[in-house]
Amino acid sequence: MTPASKESPTPERPTVGRRTVLGAAASVASAPALLGPARTAHAAPPHRTPGALPGGGDLGPNVLVFDPATPGIQAKLDEVFKQQEKAQFDTGRYALLFKPGTYHGLNAQLGFYTSIAGLGLSPDDTTINGDVTVDAGWFNGNATQNFWRSAENLALVPVSGTNRWAVAQAAPFRRMHVRGGLNLAPAGDGWASGGYLADSRIDGTVEPRSQQQWYARDSAVGGWSNGVWNMVFSGVQGAPGQTFPNPPYTVLDTTPFSREKPFLHLDGAGYRVFLPELRTDARGVTWGNGTPRGTSLPLSQFYVAKPGVSAGTLNQALAQGLHLLLTPGVYHLDQPVEVTAPNTVVLGLGYATLIPDNGVTAVRTADVDGIRLAGFLIDAGPVNSATLLEIGPAGATADHSGNPTTVQDVFLRIGGAGPGKATTSIVVNSRHTIIDHTWVWRADHGDGVGWDTNRADYGIRVNGDDVLATGLFVEHFNKYDVQWYGQRGRTVFLQNEKAYDAPDQAAVQDGDVRGYAAYKVADSVTSHEAWGLGSYCYYNVDPSIVQHHGFAAPNVPGVKFHDLLVVSLGGKGQFERVINDTGAPTSGSSTVPSTVVAYP
């Protein structure tokens, strides 16, 4: 998404001029852990055969590693920020890694495609007496395009007592300990539209201020001060009470299932990748009573990929039994990356970006246990791909309830950095898959943008049963943004905008229904449940377009929705209903949500 004015401060970027409207509207515990020996069903062979690829190795030039004695840390942070501050569609990618210890007097400002992380097993192993800041000076105080940056596994002692994290989509705040407050809006309370927080402890108050929507999972907060449109919590200690729609708080006491994202850490002088364990009915942080529960793999079991490596080499590494660590940069793929072995890890650093060439699929997985995909961006190529990411083959039926595939901080983009096309971005066939924070975006600004130029009909299609999504951000698709065909699916939080650039009513006509629903549950589904879903329309090419509803589902007892909202941004298009034929219509240009608390 990009809620608020799409006007760019750089003249070479085309504008859509809608974030202004949206921004104006915004103003009106886990047991003590055991770190056991590395256990995996997918280990590197003990002896390399001739021609085999090596495991381990250096992390490349765009991974910057600091320790407390490193000279000139602030100058280096400033240098990276200066390069990346406005680089919304450029190719720079950086990971800033801090060894365990205490750092003083730092302000790490994060620009595009920049990740900052500690290298301890707990956030408290790496303390910065200072700030990790995201603000919006580059965009005249508008934070609604502060995409593609992340903070992870650090403790912060903010200089002012409050850290500023004014972000939009694809900007996770994971495994962080803020010994103070957290402000989610830019300086001056300009517009913001994020966001995602998980496995974090905020000792003070989280202040959304102008932040329009937010999802917080399995964390602890000292307080939460307000909400604009849609604030959703699951498993958050200290969360406010359930009050949707006023204030717009949707609160689940626990998260049905969660497994935190894999992360790089140091063990002495060597790197390892920690794999947190699966939790059921999760609540609070995983690291509160010592090291987290899970397993740790040495870097020697990973093929450390560098930009320029071929898809064939990545597949050779996987076939050898190696995991993949994608170092920062851009990778072109002439064939799919095939993840076939159980418990395989594919972990990206610094927003490593995969571009499928000539219409191939970027990544495909087998129907096996325990695959973990995390921390990378898939950017569609100019030749249409039928799919960009496939989780399991068509017809997958295996039970993965004890060890599911997880997809975390994997972001997909069609257009923006140049023309891109994909019929369906993500297809989920494997049962019990957990999709934990994704932004699937058909670009509405940048280069290569137009109704047919970056054609992308469908965002996510879920065919598998028992799939759980925690933190879906899916926007601007030509037809359906989310389609759900599997049984017993669950979604906690959706942020959606319909495509701005529909040329007329006929272009979005779904048979007899006006407009494609943002989130459609198939008529064959008998069991489904979702909480905290929001859809917005801003039909700026033809403001007369009518969207019948944001959400569509069979009206049966086993299909349940909680806390839904639709919004017309400045009157550019209208919704007639919220879900099916239920809910009041939007009207005029007041940008006031229409809500449904429970359906049916």
XYZ file of C-alpha atoms in Angstrom:
600
model
C 0.000 0.000 0.000
C 0.993 3.591 -0.056
C -1.709 5.439 1.908
C -1.609 9.216 1.505
C -0.337 11.405 -1.263
C 1.607 9.596 -3.939
C 3.402 12.733 -4.857
C 7.117 12.091 -4.992
C 9.743 14.688 -4.109
C 11.801 13.498 -7.061
C 10.513 14.658 -10.446
C 11.434 11.430 -12.244
C 8.826 9.468 -10.288
C 5.224 9.695 -11.589
C 2.655 10.617 -9.005
C -0.829 9.416 -8.252
C -1.765 12.017 -5.666
C -3.826 9.915 -3.300
C -1.845 9.697 -0.088
C -2.798 13.296 0.554
C -6.424 12.269 0.905
C -5.677 9.266 3.054
C -3.317 11.184 5.303
C -5.808 13.957 5.816
C -8.341 11.380 6.948
C -5.883 10.038 9.452
C -5.559 13.352 11.148
C -9.591 14.000 11.544
C 5.492 -15.915 27.433
C 7.339 -18.540 26.937
C 9.130 -20.943 29.397
C 12.889 -20.682 30.052
C 14.562 -21.639 26.819
C 16.927 -24.417 25.970
C 19.412 -23.906 23.169
C 20.165 -27.469 22.208
C 22.631 -28.739 19.650
C 21.717 -28.062 16.048
C 19.104 -30.567 14.953
C 17.925 -30.712 11.392
C 16.669 -33.247 8.908
C 18.486 -31.273 6.232
C 22.169 -31.069 7.062
C 25.128 -30.573 4.778
C 27.023 -33.748 3.914
C 30.047 -34.264 6.197
C 32.418 -34.575 3.214
C 32.267 -32.521 0.063
C 32.497 -34.383 -3.215
C 34.489 -32.940 -6.117
C 32.520 -30.138 -7.745
C 30.278 -29.674 -4.729
C 29.538 -26.173 -3.529
C 31.011 -25.053 -0.197
C 28.991 -24.060 2.825
C 29.750 -20.939 4.819
C 31.962 -18.067 3.754
C 31.944 -14.298 4.074
C 28.736 -12.260 3.963
C 29.792 -9.923 1.169
C 30.432 -6.186 0.944
C 26.906 -4.996 1.748
C 26.770 -6.646 5.159
C 28.421 -4.211 7.554
C 29.388 -5.727 10.908
C 30.147 -3.539 13.908
C 31.383 -4.155 17.422
C 31.569 -1.614 20.261
C 35.222 -0.882 19.435
C 34.624 -0.228 15.719
C 35.702 3.358 14.910
C 33.416 5.678 12.971
C 30.165 3.727 13.359
C 27.948 6.806 13.187
C 29.703 8.076 10.080
C 29.163 4.757 8.336
C 25.486 4.657 9.342
C 25.070 8.183 7.982
C 26.804 7.235 4.730
C 24.437 4.324 4.104
C 21.408 6.425 5.026
C 22.430 9.223 2.686
C 22.603 6.736 -0.174
C 19.363 4.914 0.686
C 17.137 7.679 2.089
C 15.350 8.391 -1.212
C 16.341 5.231 -3.121
C 12.838 3.805 -3.334
C 13.377 1.829 -6.545
C 17.146 1.608 -6.746
C 19.358 -1.465 -6.373
C 21.309 -0.716 -3.174
C 20.786 -3.323 -0.413
C 22.359 -3.253 3.059
C 22.388 -5.199 6.306
C 23.836 -3.444 9.366
C 24.794 -6.039 11.977
C 25.885 -5.293 15.542
C 27.850 -7.776 17.616
C 26.739 -8.264 21.225
C 27.794 -5.455 23.533
C 26.834 -1.898 24.426
C 26.962 1.016 21.995
C 26.662 4.684 22.902
C 25.470 7.821 21.168
C 24.190 6.302 17.930
C 21.249 7.278 15.753
C 20.825 4.728 13.002
C 18.501 6.326 10.462
C 17.174 3.701 8.066
C 16.440 4.313 4.407
C 15.146 1.945 1.743
C 16.318 -1.689 1.632
C 18.239 -1.355 4.878
C 18.037 -3.826 7.754
C 19.589 -3.370 11.173
C 19.979 -6.289 13.573
C 21.815 -7.488 16.650
C 23.863 -10.669 16.573
C 23.016 -12.009 20.022
C 20.548 -14.723 20.960
C 18.492 -12.148 22.850
C 17.796 -8.512 22.002
C 19.270 -7.579 25.365
C 22.641 -8.978 24.287
C 23.078 -5.948 22.017
C 22.165 -2.577 23.531
C 22.258 0.734 21.679
C 22.096 3.771 23.930
C 20.533 5.775 21.151
C 17.917 5.364 18.444
C 16.988 3.406 15.351
C 14.996 6.014 13.470
C 12.607 6.038 10.552
C 11.240 9.490 9.733
C 9.959 11.143 6.573
C 12.032 14.247 5.915
C 12.790 12.935 2.441
C 9.071 13.047 1.582
C 8.027 16.302 3.208
C 6.867 14.670 6.432
C 4.768 12.000 4.715
C 5.736 8.491 5.932
C 3.329 6.555 3.729
C 6.091 5.462 1.335
C 8.583 4.388 3.991
C 8.745 0.809 2.719
C 11.357 -1.997 2.735
C 13.411 -1.525 5.903
C 13.601 -3.485 9.143
C 14.895 -3.614 12.711
C 15.523 -6.849 14.587
C 17.084 -8.284 17.742
C 18.290 -5.096 19.443
C 17.693 -3.308 22.724
C 17.314 0.455 22.449
C 17.571 3.154 25.105
C 16.169 6.128 23.165
C 17.825 9.474 23.775
C 14.502 11.289 24.244
C 12.827 8.335 25.939
C 10.856 7.472 22.786
C 12.099 5.877 19.570
C 10.540 6.972 16.258
C 9.512 4.241 13.787
C 7.316 5.957 11.188
C 6.825 3.336 8.531
C 4.440 2.020 5.928
C 4.456 -1.509 4.474
C 7.244 -4.126 4.451
C 8.981 -2.567 7.450
C 8.923 -5.131 10.287
C 9.983 -4.329 13.839
C 10.863 -7.792 15.192
C 12.472 -9.070 18.356
C 13.179 -5.598 19.655
C 13.369 -4.317 23.232
C 12.698 -0.590 23.533
C 13.514 0.613 27.023
C 11.161 3.529 26.591
C 8.315 4.421 24.245
C 7.729 3.900 20.534
C 6.272 6.573 18.227
C 4.833 5.230 14.963
C 4.319 8.628 13.277
C 6.756 11.012 11.596
C 7.874 14.279 13.106
C 4.995 16.740 13.057
C 2.471 13.872 13.048
C 2.478 13.613 9.294
C 0.787 10.718 7.585
C 1.842 7.124 8.172
C 0.445 3.809 7.075
C 2.164 0.679 8.430
C 2.867 -1.555 10.075
C 4.007 -4.727 11.862
C 5.541 -5.533 15.253
C 6.320 -9.012 16.621
C 8.219 -10.706 19.455
C 9.069 -7.289 20.902
C 8.913 -5.630 24.286
C 8.142 -1.905 24.507
C 8.610 -0.855 28.131
C 6.792 2.436 27.633
C 3.771 3.426 25.562
C 3.319 2.780 21.854
C 1.956 5.952 20.251
C 0.381 5.359 16.831
C -0.695 8.999 16.595
C -1.413 9.415 12.824
C -0.577 5.793 11.992
C -3.623 4.446 10.176
C -3.357 0.701 10.780
C -1.073 -1.639 12.642
C -0.706 -5.301 13.582
C 1.148 -6.365 16.748
C 1.782 -10.041 17.497
C 3.195 -11.967 20.485
C 4.729 -8.974 22.218
C 4.511 -6.915 25.422
C 3.735 -3.195 25.616
C 3.577 -0.765 28.500
C 0.560 0.935 26.923
C -1.115 1.856 23.634
C -2.283 5.437 23.227
C -4.709 5.625 20.277
C -5.903 4.182 16.983
C -7.005 5.696 13.676
C -8.723 3.002 11.579
C -7.531 -0.510 12.359
C -5.296 -1.644 15.225
C -5.075 -5.432 15.643
C -3.370 -7.362 18.447
C -2.831 -11.080 18.991
C -0.890 -12.484 21.917
C 0.174 -9.018 23.131
C 0.617 -8.486 26.859
C -0.537 -4.987 27.807
C -2.731 -4.595 24.721
C -5.846 -2.449 25.104
C -9.232 -4.086 25.449
C -11.472 -5.166 22.571
C -13.398 -2.046 21.528
C -13.740 -2.090 17.717
C -14.856 0.140 16.090
C -14.372 2.917 18.643
C -11.468 2.871 19.380
C -10.709 0.511 16.490
C -9.014 -2.191 18.570
C -9.323 -5.859 17.611
C -7.765 -8.007 20.312
C -7.044 -11.749 20.409
C -5.617 -12.969 23.692
C -3.272 -15.379 21.911
C -2.017 -16.168 18.406
C -3.238 -19.611 17.299
C 0.172 -20.676 15.987
C 3.402 -18.805 15.530
C 7.043 -19.527 14.863
C 9.394 -16.590 14.885
C 11.571 -15.705 11.926
C 15.024 -17.332 11.658
C 17.875 -14.981 12.511
C 21.631 -14.763 12.229
C 23.642 -14.781 15.454
C 27.224 -15.165 16.645
C 28.545 -18.157 18.562
C 32.048 -17.109 19.516
C 33.594 -15.978 16.262
C 31.311 -18.047 14.058
C 27.914 -17.274 12.581
C 24.917 -19.494 13.101
C 21.237 -19.243 12.152
C 18.728 -19.714 14.953
C 15.415 -21.405 14.188
C 12.759 -20.606 16.805
C 10.340 -23.357 17.697
C 6.631 -23.510 16.883
C 4.301 -22.135 19.564
C 0.615 -22.838 20.030
C -1.704 -20.221 21.564
C 1.305 -17.935 21.802
C 1.451 -14.834 23.983
C 4.339 -12.521 24.818
C 7.946 -12.604 23.625
C 10.008 -15.736 23.056
C 13.162 -14.384 24.675
C 11.897 -13.078 27.999
C 13.413 -15.796 30.185
C 16.783 -16.314 28.579
C 17.719 -17.666 25.187
C 14.829 -18.598 22.939
C 13.670 -22.140 22.434
C 14.672 -23.729 19.179
C 17.690 -25.003 17.283
C 20.757 -23.364 15.804
C 22.539 -24.256 12.573
C 26.169 -23.388 11.767
C 26.779 -21.226 8.720
C 28.694 -24.154 7.209
C 25.299 -25.727 6.490
C 24.319 -22.730 4.325
C 25.301 -21.800 0.831
C 26.112 -18.100 1.205
C 24.831 -16.655 -2.062
C 26.107 -13.454 -3.648
C 24.378 -11.344 -6.331
C 25.169 -12.659 -9.777
C 24.885 -16.323 -8.836
C 22.594 -18.313 -11.100
C 19.388 -20.092 -10.172
C 21.114 -23.291 -11.282
C 23.801 -22.790 -8.650
C 21.211 -22.078 -5.962
C 19.417 -25.282 -6.908
C 22.681 -27.216 -6.886
C 23.309 -26.017 -3.338
C 19.813 -27.065 -2.283
C 20.240 -30.465 -3.943
C 23.449 -30.950 -1.950
C 21.526 -30.490 1.272
C 22.611 -26.925 1.971
C 20.299 -24.164 3.157
C 20.440 -20.752 1.444
C 21.591 -17.447 2.911
C 20.957 -14.686 0.364
C 23.301 -11.759 0.974
C 22.108 -8.246 0.044
C 21.699 -7.528 -3.643
C 19.644 -8.347 -6.727
C 19.472 -11.878 -8.157
C 18.138 -12.701 -11.630
C 16.568 -16.145 -12.012
C 16.205 -17.994 -15.315
C 14.501 -20.932 -13.592
C 12.627 -21.398 -10.302
C 14.511 -21.882 -7.064
C 13.276 -25.353 -6.067
C 13.081 -25.951 -2.313
C 12.395 -29.670 -1.980
C 13.982 -31.018 1.216
C 12.200 -30.914 4.594
C 13.327 -28.227 7.053
C 15.157 -26.176 4.426
C 15.855 -22.539 5.348
C 16.022 -19.760 2.754
C 16.960 -16.575 4.602
C 17.619 -13.214 2.994
C 19.662 -10.360 4.434
C 19.186 -6.687 3.583
C 16.151 -7.207 1.331
C 17.911 -9.543 -1.087
C 15.771 -9.345 -4.234
C 14.862 -12.141 -6.649
C 13.784 -11.213 -10.182
C 12.301 -14.030 -12.307
C 13.266 -13.600 -15.943
C 11.308 -14.719 -19.012
C 8.122 -15.484 -17.088
C 9.432 -18.160 -14.716
C 8.249 -18.644 -11.132
C 10.802 -17.311 -8.641
C 10.478 -19.868 -5.815
C 8.647 -23.193 -5.505
C 8.521 -25.535 -2.542
C 7.692 -29.220 -2.224
C 4.924 -30.549 0.020
C 7.292 -31.355 2.892
C 7.616 -30.388 6.548
C 9.280 -27.370 8.024
C 10.431 -25.168 5.148
C 11.234 -21.628 6.278
C 11.286 -18.763 3.789
C 12.187 -15.382 5.259
C 13.550 -11.938 4.612
C 13.592 -11.411 0.849
C 11.786 -9.531 -1.909
C 10.481 -11.003 -5.168
C 10.222 -8.414 -7.947
C 8.229 -9.468 -11.033
C 9.967 -9.294 -14.383
C 8.600 -7.686 -17.567
C 7.515 -11.040 -19.057
C 4.377 -12.302 -17.315
C 4.898 -15.007 -14.697
C 1.917 -17.242 -14.029
C 3.034 -17.242 -10.366
C 5.878 -15.688 -8.395
C 5.874 -17.873 -5.260
C 4.334 -21.342 -4.929
C 4.081 -23.053 -1.546
C 3.625 -26.736 -2.317
C 2.485 -28.267 -5.605
C -1.107 -28.296 -6.785
C -3.131 -30.916 -4.952
C -0.839 -31.009 -1.900
C -2.497 -32.914 0.952
C 0.198 -33.834 3.511
C -0.396 -32.951 7.173
C 2.164 -30.415 8.402
C 0.446 -29.434 11.641
C 3.490 -30.287 13.762
C 6.038 -28.617 11.513
C 4.518 -26.198 8.988
C 6.092 -24.144 6.261
C 6.509 -20.530 7.342
C 6.697 -17.513 5.029
C 7.913 -14.441 6.938
C 8.874 -10.981 5.741
C 8.728 -12.243 2.156
C 7.520 -9.337 0.042
C 6.339 -9.315 -3.569
C 6.221 -6.400 -5.980
C 4.809 -6.051 -9.471
C 5.971 -2.846 -11.161
C 7.420 0.274 -9.567
C 11.064 -0.467 -10.274
C 10.113 -1.051 -13.904
C 7.466 -2.992 -15.817
C 6.477 -6.254 -14.177
C 3.649 -8.733 -14.676
C 2.353 -11.778 -12.814
C -1.044 -13.429 -12.986
C -1.029 -14.626 -9.358
C 1.673 -13.519 -6.942
C 1.462 -16.197 -4.234
C -0.216 -19.601 -4.434
C -0.390 -21.604 -1.191
C -1.125 -25.281 -1.734
C 0.525 -26.888 1.319
C -1.645 -27.448 4.368
C -0.907 -25.701 7.683
C 1.292 -23.027 6.069
C 1.849 -19.925 8.224
C 2.133 -16.659 6.308
C 3.534 -14.249 8.879
C 3.794 -10.731 7.506
C 3.855 -10.169 3.803
C 3.254 -7.170 1.564
C 2.091 -8.186 -1.888
C 1.978 -5.037 -3.961
C 0.958 -4.259 -7.485
C 2.672 -0.897 -7.664
C 0.566 2.246 -7.897
C 3.531 4.579 -8.410
C 7.074 4.446 -9.762
C 8.165 3.206 -13.187
C 6.297 0.642 -15.264
C 2.901 1.404 -13.762
C -0.423 1.263 -15.598
C -3.609 -0.782 -15.699
C -2.103 -3.207 -18.223
C 1.576 -2.221 -17.964
C 1.993 -3.982 -14.601
C -0.964 -6.292 -14.991
C -1.457 -8.577 -11.982
C -4.922 -10.081 -11.568
C -4.565 -11.868 -8.219
C -2.501 -11.262 -5.100
C -2.744 -14.393 -2.941
C -4.616 -17.617 -3.652
C -4.875 -20.122 -0.786
C -5.803 -23.637 -1.888
C -4.423 -25.544 1.087
C -6.437 -26.376 4.190
C -5.631 -25.115 7.709
C -3.561 -22.139 6.525
C -2.985 -19.262 8.961
C -2.117 -15.703 7.899
C -0.906 -13.233 10.519
C -0.367 -9.810 9.003
C -1.515 -9.643 5.374
C -0.869 -6.502 3.370
C -2.148 -7.037 -0.203
C -2.884 -4.164 -2.553
C -3.991 -2.884 -5.943
C -4.574 -6.073 -7.911
C -6.588 -5.918 -11.104
C -9.078 -8.484 -9.806
C -9.103 -10.266 -6.416
C -6.443 -9.359 -3.887
C -7.001 -12.445 -1.684
C -8.831 -15.624 -2.729
C -9.324 -18.421 -0.199
C -10.324 -21.919 -1.306
C -8.911 -24.024 1.550
C -10.938 -25.183 4.543
C -10.364 -23.944 8.100
C -8.310 -20.965 7.024
C -7.674 -18.095 9.421
C -6.466 -14.536 8.935
C -5.504 -12.089 11.664
C -5.242 -8.587 10.117
C -5.576 -7.522 6.507
C -4.695 -4.141 5.042
C -5.868 -3.690 1.476
C -6.403 -1.039 -1.150
C -8.185 -1.730 -4.393
C -6.393 -0.751 -7.598
C -6.495 3.017 -8.082
C -6.142 2.957 -11.825
C -9.214 1.050 -13.024
C -10.236 2.909 -16.186
C -13.995 2.429 -15.717
C -16.699 0.342 -14.050
C -16.568 -2.356 -16.723
C -12.900 -3.014 -16.019
C -13.706 -4.160 -12.472
C -16.997 -5.891 -13.121
C -17.103 -9.332 -11.457
C -19.974 -10.910 -13.357
C -23.123 -9.390 -11.873
C -21.167 -7.867 -8.966
C -19.708 -4.388 -9.146
C -16.029 -4.613 -8.258
C -13.874 -7.545 -7.203
C -13.829 -8.128 -3.459
C -10.538 -7.506 -1.688
C -10.903 -10.799 0.197
C -13.060 -13.567 -1.217
C -13.767 -16.889 0.457
C -14.918 -19.467 -2.087
C -18.499 -20.701 -2.038
C -17.232 -24.248 -1.395
C -15.658 -23.287 1.954
C -17.576 -24.319 5.075
C -15.081 -23.245 7.766
C -13.098 -19.988 7.842
C -12.445 -17.216 10.373
C -10.874 -13.772 10.100
C -10.279 -10.798 12.386
C -9.430 -7.146 11.739
C -9.729 -6.727 7.963
C -9.741 -3.370 6.180
C -10.176 -2.437 2.518
C -9.969 1.033 0.963
C -10.873 2.322 -2.470
C -9.401 5.284 -4.316
C -10.543 5.118 -7.912
C -8.774 8.252 -9.054
C -9.043 7.582 -12.812
C -12.830 7.122 -12.660
C -14.201 8.327 -9.296
C -17.686 7.178 -10.271
C -16.735 3.496 -9.874
C -18.809 1.625 -7.293
C -17.379 -1.306 -5.345
C -20.264 -3.456 -4.097
C -18.359 -4.794 -1.079
C -14.883 -5.242 0.332
C -15.378 -8.844 1.441
C -17.262 -11.797 -0.003
C -17.916 -15.158 1.640
C -20.501 -17.926 1.830
C -23.187 -17.213 4.404
C -22.793 -20.401 6.459
C -22.346 -20.904 10.219
C -18.717 -22.039 9.993
C -17.525 -18.928 8.130
C -17.038 -16.056 10.587
C -15.665 -12.543 10.331
C -14.856 -10.101 13.127
C -14.202 -6.356 12.905
C -14.345 -5.372 9.250
C -14.089 -1.935 7.688
C -14.218 -0.307 4.271
C -13.208 3.267 3.458
C -13.667 5.484 0.430
C -10.671 7.799 0.308
C -11.906 11.294 -0.413
C -14.928 10.033 -2.333
C -12.876 8.533 -5.170
C -15.227 5.592 -5.668
C -17.629 4.206 -3.093
C -18.485 0.932 -1.361
C -22.129 -0.123 -1.303
C -21.620 -2.687 1.489
C -18.885 -4.049 3.766
C -19.299 -7.826 3.400
C -21.708 -9.510 1.003
C -24.898 -7.439 1.337
C -24.205 -6.361 4.932
C -22.949 -3.015 6.202
C -23.685 0.615 5.474
C -22.458 2.250 2.279
C -19.694 4.803 2.284
C -20.664 8.204 0.975
C -19.331 11.605 0.112
C -15.714 12.634 0.602
C -15.506 12.417 4.387
C -13.288 9.284 4.409
C -15.159 7.771 7.350
C -14.999 3.951 7.624
C -18.102 1.811 7.386
C -17.778 -1.087 9.813
C -19.223 -4.508 10.616
C -18.344 -5.960 14.027
C -19.465 -9.532 13.369
C -20.588 -11.541 10.349
C -22.859 -13.370 10.061
